[in-house]
């Protein structure tokens, strides 16, 4: 009576319960992956979209170059904002300065070293659209000592009490009154913070008005893109107005550019950048992986549905003889596909919700599964329709097209359909092998990054932050007291540690007309020995030489190459740093190049100078007494800086954080390659079961004629192994191209020709897994009593 009969569908699904279970499980697993990836990708791709004025907001970035190679600088200084609004009053509607900071925050006996503070102009909550739980966006930062805290921070410091009007103390010295509470800050923002304080706090410091003291991010609001383009064309004149004399004196120039808000998050190339960044390449990879996983699940359904059609031939024949039209048969079979898909969708929603905390923790992510969003329901509808067409339409039309005469006579379905199944199985394993090999090669690159000789000693080095007035004023005493312990081998003050911050400055070298730009490092006489650097020419720093307490410098090989002099010619020459006001630096030596930055970059020219300024203290300890040494360091620190807790990192750990994106990509490929191979094997298991059932009588006859179980297993397995091998041959060129392109992001990388073994391992692993899967089912068929096999 009906075009689609749900009760009949349920009976059919129950009758073929093994196939139904495989299909539901496969679709569920595929949809769980798709849901996770969708919400993560949506969170990434909609970064900063919640700002009402997002299309009008731009960040001012400085554009400089390192001896001919341009690069962007994400930080500017305090005066930029007022100057931009003053010089372009008809185009710049508003400006905003944001200074990320970390500090000790106290309330009573509660003290925490907070890492996510920002100082900002009073109009912060009008300029951006971060939601407030309590407070008026126009006035919440009006007072000079105002602070707005997140609801999490409010609970952390005040518990259930009302935080408004309460006083939080910054660095045991500066009181700030809580004037507002943030609603949960959106995770998909390039700005990450828990507290917002008024930036007028810095007005007490003279450096805040220095054009060259760059440390904050400057934003401008410009009503239209046309106006932004017009302003950008005039920024060279703007820079000349305020920096012209400095440019002439230093022999170098820089320009200013406007970066749209929507471009900030995925722009990883900007240096000295306080913003959070995503990796667009990772997003694209995950999108492709998610689609691939869904296709594998769809291919499984198609394969098993076609295989099952051999068992439903007579059913179709009877229906057609009784007058059921092809249209109704197609609708009925599509209904079965839709029912399977709906059941799988319900299961996948529940599983995804349950696994979300573990998924976020494992991949280091922060996003929510927003089931109520209209974009999700639109996507889900599209997915259901597409999957139904991809996975359900062909098997439905195939089954409904069976001739009733052939069906009732017991004939066979055209063998041409087996070719489609083989293509689908081959495609499944091509995707799986691609992911397996990509996982192995990404892991090989990760191993290379973690184990490459960086040119310095990285073992057992502790980095202590010099981040408060107490330890800063006692840093020399701190160093001397540390060296009194026999387990502490060396201590050095640093402005930038390997893998960390290194500023850039222009140098005017005696006898050379052009300025040479180099990365800079300020340190003391113990730096070279602590990190085991090799002095190739000249000498290192020596505290026994009087001049080494003043203005001397070392350069690396790269700097020597770019200057264009021999080592003998450069040693003894003087150099000036005009932008720092430092003159008459004497070059005393050339050190061997070492990787002071990430291995994604080529080694750059570097100048190392003596200076008491330091941001970190590097402490080399005896590796066998690491815990005891750390306790001793903390004890001395607390004695010299009782008001502030010590913050520190191990150099090894900090170097590993340089490659968090690569670690995340390796995890993604590992997890999803396992899922893909599992889904592919699930489909093969079902096909092997049907192959054994369809050939049951043949297998029985072969056993009567003397065939052994191993011969029968080989008989059925050979076809599947052949398909896996073809899938491998298809996957290998694709993964070679993909990984080679991925590796191009690294200046230092593995060579694929040296890692052909990973390609072989991926193919062999896929063959072994498929063989095991097929063998589990065919062994059962091969062990049956041939009498029963031949009789039925």
Tab-separated table of C-alpha atoms in Angstrom, residues 275 386 430 649 715:
chain	number	residue	atom	x	y	z
A	275	UNK	CA	48.422	36.535	18.777
A	386	UNK	CA	24.823	12.999	-0.180
A	430	UNK	CA	44.351	3.368	-1.194
A	649	UNK	CA	60.886	25.648	31.874
A	715	UNK	CA	41.850	-19.020	-2.766
